Amino acid sequence: MLEEVERWLDARSWSAGDRPVQRLLAAKHATGQSVSVVLPALDEEATVGDIVTVIRRELVERVPLVDEIVVVDSGSSDRTSEVAAAAGARVVHRDAILPRLPAVPGKGEVLWRSLLVTGGDIVCFVDADLREFSADFVSGIVGPLLTDPDVHLVKAMYDRPLGAAPGQGGRVTELMARPLLNMHWPQLAGFVQPLGGEYAARRSLLERLPFPVGYGVELGMLVDALHLVGLDALAQVDVGVRVHRHQDGRALGRMAAAIYRTAQLRLARGHLVRPALTQFERGVDGFEPRTYAVDTEERPPMTEIAEYAARRVA
């Protein structure tokens, strides 16, 4: 590991308990910063309500740290929107945001559009499939941004069990993202969960970043933030254990392909030779190929969108 990264680990890795909520509240009042929490959601009625309930109870009503909770529904076929609204979130449908640009499927698309319907100086993203959710997932990663003006982006770090096996989650991280980062962006080798969906950042940074529309958004954001603001402006906070729904191997393969594509573009800004991934499933006549398109689109920095600029002027 680079000496620079070792120093960064000592200086920019914290625990959620290092900053008590009352300290964060005092910093929020002193600086006047507002906080938005965004949950991108697709068919998450089983978990989204509990997450919103915890955030509202602990960080809105008990301690007024969070100013708004926004669930962006990207086309759920279940009761995600109704459950989230009943729990106290403001629900916005993806297709209602910036309707002049037809939406494409993908988590990054939802996160990008969320900047247009939130107002916080600090934006905190939380996946909507988490179970056994703790408010530390929000207060922990928002904390450094409220208390240290030199920090611009904070990732959550945590243990990721796979079923009953501790520490075996995050398979795409270990097999794809971590090798890519260590080999091509070794300054980022200290991030425990580079692909984690729980992170917070200053709006002033997010609005300058391009957003890969799909699974590559977390890696792309980390790499681009490194180039924009430097390693010392990035940090991570230990929030404990992350329990969520795991995807099957084929879905993970498609995720890995999108992440590789995101890395490839940032390495060469070139073009994919073949932006597709073929996987195999056993059928009645043997193994059958299934080919999937790899996400190849990115949204530009939000500062280049006229509607966003007009909103800021207003």
Short mmCIF file of N, CA and C in Angstrom, two decimals, residues 33 37 82 96-97 171 178-179 206 261:
data_model
loop_
_atom_site.label_atom_id
_atom_site.label_comp_id
_atom_site.label_asym_id
_atom_site.label_seq_id
_atom_site.Cartn_x
_atom_site.Cartn_y
_atom_site.Cartn_z
N GLN A 33 -25.67 24.39 7.22
CA GLN A 33 -25.78 23.41 6.15
C GLN A 33 -27.06 22.58 6.29
N VAL A 37 -31.58 13.30 2.46
CA VAL A 37 -31.35 11.87 2.35
C VAL A 37 -32.16 11.35 1.18
N GLU A 82 -46.24 3.83 -1.86
CA GLU A 82 -47.23 4.00 -0.80
C GLU A 82 -46.62 3.77 0.57
N ALA A 96 -40.89 11.61 -13.60
CA ALA A 96 -41.44 12.96 -13.43
C ALA A 96 -40.34 14.00 -13.28
N ILE A 97 -39.09 13.54 -13.15
CA ILE A 97 -37.96 14.45 -12.99
C ILE A 97 -37.30 14.66 -14.35
N ARG A 171 -19.10 -9.58 -3.18
CA ARG A 171 -18.32 -10.42 -4.11
C ARG A 171 -17.80 -9.63 -5.31
N ARG A 178 -12.06 -4.02 -6.33
CA ARG A 178 -10.83 -3.82 -5.58
C ARG A 178 -9.59 -4.06 -6.44
N PRO A 179 -9.53 -5.11 -7.26
CA PRO A 179 -8.37 -5.25 -8.15
C PRO A 179 -8.21 -4.07 -9.11
N LEU A 206 -21.11 16.88 -6.13
CA LEU A 206 -21.98 16.00 -6.91
C LEU A 206 -22.43 16.65 -8.22
N ARG A 261 -16.66 -1.57 -17.47
CA ARG A 261 -16.84 -0.59 -18.54
C ARG A 261 -16.61 0.82 -18.01
#
